[in-house]
């Protein structure tokens, strides 16, 4: 495998936009008159087109899989482009090329903004399947994803059972009440920002502080208390701030008084604002919240019973957004519905983000499933 | 015990304000020129004055202990006023009668507002001891509290070892990184509200939404995922909202689209705004954040070694703000420092709030300690 490209060098062999050429009706009742999906392809389908892997991205990801999951493409990684064709597709509702709240609504000639309709995970995979049709990819060797990407992987196996040979879904299950509550509070933070303007903010005047704050809370849910304790404990902010400073000594509000963890969270929030749209954040978190694979079926078993793929569900031991016991319970329900379902648990202190932070351990657990 | 008053009927036998009559210098460097403490007394000291129990309140509590911990006073409760004299003292920085951000700064003639200086837990108990001197209460049979009240109980036993016979501290330890981070985000939410006005809001125009949002996040930290799942699961808001509603169908922002847990959190936030001041919330959460009993001592052991009281530390199994393993570790450190320290764990799904929600189980664990 020494000739495989290193992580830093993998670029898509093709990037493009797909439009079905007609209006797309959404599960919740809305319509997208002319949706577009941005996609990226790494490597090439072989003659039999049986080497194609679709990687669905998580909340803030993009079609460029190698940008955010580089180690999958590295020497010995799961997705050797010498052997496989990897496709990434940006989700509806995102701000990385596919139709989302920042796109122009053909009906009004202005950005959708807060009027972007609710898109379900089922909508997302239904349009993805249309793109695969166009690409003449009728069968996927593997669909994999983590978090909302794992939701897409499972939903595709339910909706298009004949297309999917294998599924790997990491840290994904219908959100539980605590996760639904924390996502709701994040949306409210964005809307509390005076720059929010009911969602009609100008692109260069977004609700920065609200979005940064929402992201900072999300980061808390993506990490674990154990990791934070190890990294930050009760240390003061590393740039020299003093948590014991009185407000009146500084007159700077909260800055100047932070613990290290606070400085970290603020920084993560500020970075996120550079690369994400607030309305897209609202849209995708609602897409995540509303995912319920049983919706429209007599039961979850009836939905899962459609799956023909071999499935691997992976929980993460320290994940408190998608707790590992919830993933284990989901695996059990799938087995009862007749799905060939393996369950693994990634032992990590990194929380939900372990799917990005623990490449070696993840590879060790995933490789046997594909061989 | 059948003649004991029922919970609903217990009123203080005395309520009053205490001022030391001179300026009070704070640990972090500020000064309160003329601080006042609001206190409430239930029952009476006996002739030997050896039946006095001080109950320190949690973040949003008050001196009126029976208002927020009524079952302690009920038939068979821990604090029978027939036998005991119970004293409650409102914390410095609060908005329930003691000097806090809403008080008039004698230097400017206007409310302290955001200029209220940082008050430490040590400051809080030092002024409390002055009040006890004034009341000629030289020895406390018991100091008890939960959360920031438990911090006060332990700090009083460290600072005034000769005054304290027993300590019960429930769900309290120096905050860990996750808790520090979440408190920081709560303060930022308040400051994001346009009504915040850098802390110089008028009393009748407070930053309602920011404070409500901060409280809603705090409520998530006070409860547990298990409790939320049991109560709310993925149910839609009970007043009939539809999480599948598209924004454009309603044009109401987030309302009309909530899951039940979101409606609950919003409601908890709105209720809190009626009874708490935003600047006080900022002040007290910083008092909580900065508590470090070892500060100023060679080590935590040196601080704990001062304690003469018998101590009971109680963790709560589902508490993720003050995790039970942290309480257990604190108990171990105290034992190593020579403290007679018992450790108990309250098994409950109620999270940190179990000290309010599980009266029977708490009583069962606490009674033997006092007998």
Coordinates of N, CA, C and O in Angstrom, one line a residue, chain A residues 27-28 30 114-118 120 174-178 180-182 184-185 187-189 191-194 209-210 212-213 216-217 220 223-225 228-229 232-234 242-249 253-254 257-259 261-262 265-266 286 289-292 295 320, chain B residues 27-28 30 114-118 120 174-178 180-182 184-185 187-189 191-194 209-210 212-213 216-217 220 223-225 228-229 232-234 242-249 253-254 257-259 261-262 265-266 286 289-292 295 320:
Chain A
X27 N -41.1 15.7 2.1 CA -41.9 14.9 3.0 C -42.8 15.7 3.9 O -44.0 15.3 4.1
X28 N -42.3 16.8 4.4 CA -43.1 17.6 5.3 C -44.1 18.6 4.6 O -44.8 19.3 5.3
X30 N -43.3 20.8 1.9 CA -42.8 21.9 1.0 C -42.4 21.4 -0.3 O -42.4 20.2 -0.6
X114 N -35.0 32.3 6.2 CA -35.8 31.5 7.2 C -37.0 30.8 6.6 O -37.6 30.0 7.3
X115 N -37.2 31.0 5.3 CA -38.4 30.3 4.7 C -38.0 29.0 4.0 O -38.8 28.4 3.3
X116 N -36.7 28.6 4.2 CA -36.3 27.3 3.6 C -37.2 26.3 4.3 O -37.3 26.2 5.5
X117 N -37.8 25.4 3.4 CA -38.7 24.4 4.0 C -38.0 23.3 4.8 O -36.8 23.1 4.6
X118 N -38.7 22.7 5.7 CA -38.2 21.5 6.4 C -37.8 20.4 5.5 O -38.7 19.9 4.8
X120 N -36.4 16.5 5.3 CA -36.2 15.3 6.1 C -35.0 14.5 5.6 O -34.5 14.7 4.5
X174 N -32.1 8.0 16.3 CA -33.0 9.1 16.5 C -32.7 9.9 17.8 O -32.4 9.3 18.8
X175 N -32.6 11.2 17.7 CA -32.1 12.0 18.9 C -33.1 11.8 20.0 O -34.3 11.7 19.9
X176 N -32.5 11.7 21.2 CA -33.3 11.6 22.4 C -33.6 13.0 22.9 O -33.2 14.0 22.4
X177 N -34.4 13.0 24.0 CA -35.0 14.3 24.5 C -33.9 15.3 24.8 O -34.0 16.4 24.5
X178 N -32.8 14.8 25.5 CA -31.8 15.8 25.9 C -31.1 16.4 24.6 O -30.9 17.6 24.6
X180 N -32.6 16.7 21.6 CA -33.6 17.6 21.0 C -33.6 18.9 21.8 O -33.8 20.0 21.2
X181 N -33.6 18.9 23.1 CA -33.6 20.1 23.9 C -32.4 21.0 23.6 O -32.5 22.2 23.4
X182 N -31.2 20.4 23.6 CA -30.0 21.2 23.4 C -29.9 21.7 21.9 O -29.5 22.9 21.7
X184 N -32.6 22.6 20.2 CA -33.6 23.7 20.3 C -32.9 25.0 20.9 O -33.1 26.1 20.4
X185 N -32.2 24.8 22.0 CA -31.6 26.0 22.6 C -30.5 26.6 21.7 O -30.4 27.8 21.6
X187 N -30.7 26.7 18.4 CA -31.5 27.5 17.5 C -31.9 28.8 18.1 O -31.9 29.9 17.5
X188 N -32.4 28.8 19.4 CA -32.8 30.0 20.0 C -31.7 31.0 20.2 O -31.9 32.2 20.2
X189 N -30.5 30.5 20.5 CA -29.3 31.4 20.6 C -29.1 32.2 19.3 O -28.8 33.4 19.4
X191 N -31.3 32.9 17.2 CA -32.4 33.9 17.0 C -32.4 35.0 18.0 O -33.1 36.0 17.9
X192 N -31.6 34.8 19.1 CA -31.5 35.9 20.1 C -30.6 37.0 19.7 O -30.7 38.1 20.1
X193 N -29.7 36.7 18.7 CA -28.7 37.7 18.3 C -29.4 38.8 17.5 O -30.2 38.5 16.6
X194 N -29.2 40.1 17.9 CA -29.9 41.2 17.2 C -29.6 41.2 15.7 O -30.4 41.6 14.9
X209 N -22.5 36.3 16.7 CA -22.4 35.9 18.1 C -23.3 34.7 18.5 O -23.0 33.8 19.2
X210 N -24.5 34.8 17.9 CA -25.5 33.8 18.2 C -25.1 32.4 17.6 O -25.2 31.4 18.3
X212 N -22.0 31.6 16.9 CA -20.8 31.1 17.6 C -21.2 30.5 18.9 O -20.6 29.5 19.3
X213 N -22.2 31.1 19.6 CA -22.6 30.5 20.9 C -23.3 29.2 20.7 O -23.1 28.2 21.5
X216 N -20.6 26.7 20.1 CA -19.9 26.4 21.4 C -20.7 25.4 22.2 O -20.1 24.5 22.8
X217 N -22.0 25.6 22.3 CA -22.8 24.6 23.0 C -22.7 23.2 22.3 O -22.6 22.2 22.9
X220 N -19.7 21.3 23.1 CA -19.9 20.6 24.4 C -20.5 19.3 24.3 O -20.1 18.3 24.9
X223 N -18.1 16.7 22.5 CA -16.9 16.2 23.3 C -17.5 15.5 24.6 O -18.6 15.3 24.7
X224 N -16.6 15.2 25.5 CA -17.0 14.6 26.7 C -16.4 15.4 27.9 O -15.4 16.0 27.8
X225 N -17.1 15.2 29.0 CA -16.6 15.8 30.2 C -15.2 15.3 30.6 O -14.4 16.1 31.0
X228 N -12.7 17.2 28.3 CA -12.5 18.5 28.8 C -11.7 18.6 30.1 O -10.8 19.5 30.2
X229 N -12.0 17.7 31.0 CA -11.2 17.7 32.2 C -9.7 17.4 32.0 O -8.9 18.1 32.6
X232 N -8.5 20.8 30.0 CA -8.6 22.1 30.5 C -8.7 22.2 32.0 O -8.3 23.1 32.6
X233 N -9.3 21.1 32.6 CA -9.5 21.1 34.1 C -10.0 22.5 34.5 O -10.9 23.0 34.0
X234 N -9.4 23.0 35.6 CA -9.8 24.4 36.0 C -8.8 25.4 35.7 O -8.7 26.5 36.4
X242 N -7.7 36.0 33.8 CA -7.8 35.7 35.3 C -9.2 35.5 35.7 O -10.0 36.5 35.8
X243 N -9.6 34.2 35.9 CA -11.0 34.0 36.3 C -11.4 34.7 37.6 O -12.6 34.8 38.0
X244 N -10.4 35.2 38.4 CA -10.7 35.9 39.6 C -10.8 37.4 39.4 O -10.9 38.2 40.4
X245 N -10.7 37.9 38.2 CA -10.8 39.3 38.0 C -12.2 39.8 38.2 O -13.1 39.2 37.7
X246 N -12.4 40.9 38.9 CA -13.7 41.5 39.1 C -14.0 42.2 37.8 O -13.2 42.8 37.1
X247 N -15.3 42.2 37.5 CA -15.8 42.9 36.3 C -15.3 44.4 36.3 O -14.8 44.9 35.3
X248 N -15.4 45.0 37.4 CA -15.1 46.4 37.5 C -13.6 46.7 37.3 O -13.1 47.8 37.1
X249 N -12.7 45.7 37.5 CA -11.3 45.9 37.3 C -11.0 46.0 35.8 O -10.0 46.5 35.4
X253 N -16.7 43.1 30.3 CA -17.7 42.0 30.3 C -17.0 40.7 30.7 O -16.2 40.7 31.6
X254 N -17.2 39.6 29.9 CA -16.6 38.4 30.3 C -15.2 38.2 29.9 O -14.5 37.3 30.4
X257 N -11.7 37.2 32.0 CA -12.0 36.5 33.2 C -12.2 35.0 32.9 O -12.8 34.3 33.8
X258 N -11.8 34.5 31.8 CA -12.2 33.2 31.4 C -11.3 32.0 31.9 O -10.1 32.2 32.0
X259 N -12.0 30.9 32.2 CA -11.2 29.7 32.4 C -10.8 29.2 31.0 O -11.4 29.7 30.0
X261 N -11.3 26.4 29.4 CA -12.4 25.8 28.6 C -13.3 26.8 28.0 O -13.8 26.6 26.8
X262 N -13.5 28.0 28.6 CA -14.3 29.0 28.1 C -13.7 29.7 26.9 O -14.3 29.9 25.9
X265 N -14.0 27.2 24.0 CA -15.4 27.2 23.4 C -15.7 28.5 22.6 O -16.2 28.4 21.5
X266 N -15.2 29.6 23.1 CA -15.4 30.8 22.3 C -14.7 30.8 21.0 O -15.2 31.1 19.9
X286 N -32.8 20.9 12.4 CA -34.2 20.4 12.4 C -34.3 19.1 11.5 O -35.0 18.2 11.9
X289 N -33.1 16.6 14.0 CA -34.1 16.4 15.1 C -35.3 15.5 14.6 O -35.8 14.7 15.4
X290 N -35.7 15.7 13.4 CA -37.0 15.1 12.9 C -36.7 13.7 12.4 O -37.7 13.0 12.1
X291 N -35.5 13.2 12.3 CA -35.2 11.9 11.8 C -35.9 10.8 12.6 O -35.5 10.6 13.8
X292 N -36.8 10.1 12.0 CA -37.4 9.0 12.7 C -37.7 7.9 11.6 O -38.6 8.0 10.8
X295 N -41.2 6.6 10.7 CA -42.3 7.5 10.3 C -42.8 7.0 8.9 O -42.1 6.7 8.0
X320 N -22.4 11.5 24.6 CA -23.6 11.8 25.4 C -24.7 12.4 24.5 O -25.8 12.6 25.0
Chain B
X27 N -12.1 38.8 48.8 CA -10.9 38.0 48.5 C -10.3 38.4 47.2 O -9.1 38.4 47.0
X28 N -11.1 38.7 46.2 CA -10.6 38.9 44.8 C -10.2 40.4 44.7 O -9.7 40.8 43.6
X30 N -12.1 43.4 45.5 CA -13.1 44.4 45.6 C -13.5 44.8 47.1 O -13.0 44.1 48.0
X114 N -23.5 45.6 36.4 CA -22.4 44.8 36.0 C -21.1 45.1 36.7 O -20.1 44.3 36.6
X115 N -21.1 46.1 37.6 CA -19.9 46.5 38.3 C -19.8 45.8 39.7 O -18.9 46.1 40.5
X116 N -20.8 45.0 40.0 CA -20.7 44.2 41.2 C -19.4 43.4 41.3 O -19.1 42.7 40.3
X117 N -18.6 43.5 42.3 CA -17.3 42.8 42.3 C -17.5 41.3 42.5 O -18.5 40.9 43.0
X118 N -16.5 40.6 42.1 CA -16.5 39.2 42.3 C -16.4 38.8 43.8 O -15.6 39.2 44.5
X120 N -16.3 35.7 46.5 CA -16.0 34.3 46.5 C -16.8 33.5 47.6 O -17.5 34.2 48.4
X174 N -15.6 21.4 43.6 CA -15.2 22.5 42.6 C -15.6 22.0 41.2 O -15.4 20.9 40.8
X175 N -16.2 23.0 40.5 CA -16.7 22.7 39.2 C -15.6 22.1 38.2 O -14.5 22.6 38.2
X176 N -16.0 21.2 37.4 CA -15.1 20.6 36.4 C -15.2 21.4 35.2 O -16.1 22.3 35.0
X177 N -14.3 21.1 34.2 CA -14.2 21.9 33.0 C -15.6 22.0 32.3 O -16.0 23.0 31.8
X178 N -16.3 20.9 32.1 CA -17.6 20.9 31.4 C -18.6 21.9 32.1 O -19.2 22.7 31.4
X180 N -17.8 24.4 34.1 CA -17.2 25.8 33.9 C -17.6 26.3 32.5 O -18.0 27.5 32.3
X181 N -17.5 25.4 31.5 CA -17.8 25.8 30.1 C -19.3 26.1 30.0 O -19.6 27.2 29.3
X182 N -20.1 25.3 30.5 CA -21.6 25.5 30.3 C -22.0 26.8 31.1 O -22.9 27.5 30.7
X184 N -20.2 29.4 31.6 CA -19.7 30.5 30.7 C -20.7 30.8 29.6 O -21.0 31.9 29.3
X185 N -21.1 29.7 28.9 CA -22.0 29.9 27.8 C -23.4 30.5 28.3 O -24.0 31.4 27.6
X187 N -23.7 32.7 30.7 CA -23.4 34.1 30.9 C -23.4 34.8 29.6 O -23.9 35.9 29.4
X188 N -22.8 34.2 28.6 CA -22.8 34.8 27.2 C -24.2 34.9 26.6 O -24.4 35.9 25.9
X189 N -25.1 34.0 26.9 CA -26.4 34.1 26.4 C -27.1 35.4 26.9 O -27.8 36.1 26.2
X191 N -25.7 38.0 27.9 CA -25.0 39.2 27.3 C -25.3 39.4 25.8 O -25.1 40.4 25.3
X192 N -25.8 38.3 25.2 CA -26.2 38.4 23.8 C -27.5 39.1 23.6 O -27.8 39.7 22.5
X193 N -28.4 39.1 24.6 CA -29.7 39.7 24.5 C -29.5 41.2 24.3 O -28.9 41.9 25.1
X194 N -30.2 41.8 23.3 CA -30.1 43.2 23.1 C -30.5 44.0 24.3 O -30.1 45.2 24.5
X209 N -35.0 37.3 27.5 CA -34.8 36.1 26.6 C -33.5 35.5 26.9 O -33.3 34.3 26.9
X210 N -32.5 36.3 27.1 CA -31.1 35.8 27.4 C -31.1 35.1 28.7 O -30.6 34.0 28.8
X212 N -33.7 33.7 30.2 CA -34.5 32.5 30.1 C -33.8 31.4 29.4 O -33.8 30.2 29.8
X213 N -33.0 31.8 28.4 CA -32.2 30.8 27.6 C -31.1 30.2 28.5 O -30.9 29.0 28.5
X216 N -32.7 27.8 30.8 CA -33.1 26.6 30.1 C -31.9 25.7 30.0 O -32.0 24.5 30.2
X217 N -30.7 26.3 29.6 CA -29.5 25.4 29.6 C -29.2 24.9 30.9 O -28.8 23.7 31.1
X220 N -31.1 21.9 31.8 CA -30.5 20.7 31.2 C -29.4 20.1 32.1 O -29.3 18.9 32.2
X223 N -30.9 18.4 35.4 CA -31.7 17.2 35.2 C -30.8 16.1 34.5 O -29.6 16.4 34.4
X224 N -31.4 15.0 34.1 CA -30.6 14.0 33.5 C -31.2 13.6 32.2 O -32.4 13.8 32.0
X225 N -30.4 13.1 31.3 CA -30.9 12.6 30.0 C -32.0 11.5 30.2 O -33.0 11.4 29.5
X228 N -35.3 13.2 31.2 CA -35.9 13.8 30.1 C -36.5 12.8 29.1 O -37.5 13.0 28.6
X229 N -35.8 11.7 29.0 CA -36.3 10.6 28.1 C -37.6 10.0 28.6 O -38.5 9.8 27.9
X232 N -40.2 13.1 28.3 CA -40.5 13.8 27.1 C -40.3 12.9 25.8 O -40.9 13.1 24.8
X233 N -39.3 12.1 25.9 CA -38.9 11.2 24.8 C -38.9 12.1 23.5 O -38.3 13.2 23.5
X234 N -39.5 11.7 22.4 CA -39.6 12.5 21.2 C -41.0 13.0 20.9 O -41.3 13.3 19.8
X242 N -46.2 21.1 16.1 CA -45.8 20.1 15.2 C -44.3 20.2 14.8 O -44.0 21.1 14.0
X243 N -43.4 19.4 15.3 CA -42.0 19.5 15.0 C -41.8 19.3 13.5 O -40.7 19.7 13.0
X244 N -42.8 18.9 12.7 CA -42.6 18.7 11.3 C -43.1 19.9 10.5 O -43.1 19.9 9.3
X245 N -43.5 20.9 11.2 CA -44.0 22.1 10.5 C -42.9 22.8 9.8 O -41.8 23.1 10.4
X246 N -43.0 23.2 8.6 CA -42.0 24.1 7.9 C -42.2 25.5 8.4 O -43.3 25.9 8.7
X247 N -41.0 26.2 8.5 CA -41.1 27.6 8.9 C -42.1 28.4 8.1 O -42.8 29.2 8.7
X248 N -42.1 28.2 6.8 CA -42.9 29.0 6.0 C -44.4 28.7 6.1 O -45.2 29.5 5.7
X249 N -44.7 27.6 6.7 CA -46.1 27.3 6.9 C -46.7 28.1 8.1 O -47.8 28.4 8.2
X253 N -41.1 31.7 13.4 CA -39.8 31.3 14.0 C -39.9 29.9 14.5 O -40.5 29.0 13.9
X254 N -39.4 29.7 15.8 CA -39.4 28.3 16.3 C -40.7 27.9 16.9 O -41.0 26.7 17.1
X257 N -43.2 24.6 16.4 CA -42.5 23.5 15.8 C -41.8 22.7 16.9 O -40.9 21.9 16.6
X258 N -42.1 22.9 18.1 CA -41.3 22.3 19.2 C -41.6 20.9 19.5 O -42.8 20.5 19.5
X259 N -40.6 20.2 19.9 CA -40.8 18.9 20.7 C -41.2 19.3 22.1 O -41.0 20.4 22.5
X261 N -39.8 18.5 24.9 CA -38.7 18.9 25.8 C -38.4 20.4 25.6 O -38.1 21.1 26.5
X262 N -38.5 20.9 24.3 CA -38.2 22.3 24.0 C -39.3 23.2 24.7 O -38.9 24.2 25.2
X265 N -38.4 23.4 28.3 CA -37.2 24.2 28.6 C -37.6 25.7 28.5 O -37.2 26.5 29.3
X266 N -38.3 26.0 27.5 CA -38.7 27.4 27.3 C -39.6 27.9 28.5 O -39.4 29.0 29.0
X286 N -20.4 33.1 38.8 CA -18.9 33.2 38.9 C -18.5 32.9 40.3 O -17.4 32.3 40.5
X289 N -18.2 29.2 40.0 CA -17.1 28.8 39.2 C -15.7 28.9 39.9 O -14.9 28.0 39.8
X290 N -15.6 30.0 40.7 CA -14.3 30.2 41.3 C -14.0 29.5 42.6 O -12.9 29.6 43.1
X291 N -15.0 28.7 43.1 CA -14.8 28.0 44.4 C -13.7 27.0 44.3 O -13.8 26.1 43.5
X292 N -12.7 27.2 45.0 CA -11.6 26.3 45.1 C -11.1 26.3 46.6 O -10.4 27.2 47.0
X295 N -7.5 27.2 47.5 CA -6.9 28.5 47.2 C -6.3 29.2 48.5 O -7.0 29.3 49.5
X320 N -24.7 15.2 36.3 CA -23.6 15.4 35.4 C -23.0 16.7 35.5 O -22.0 17.0 34.9

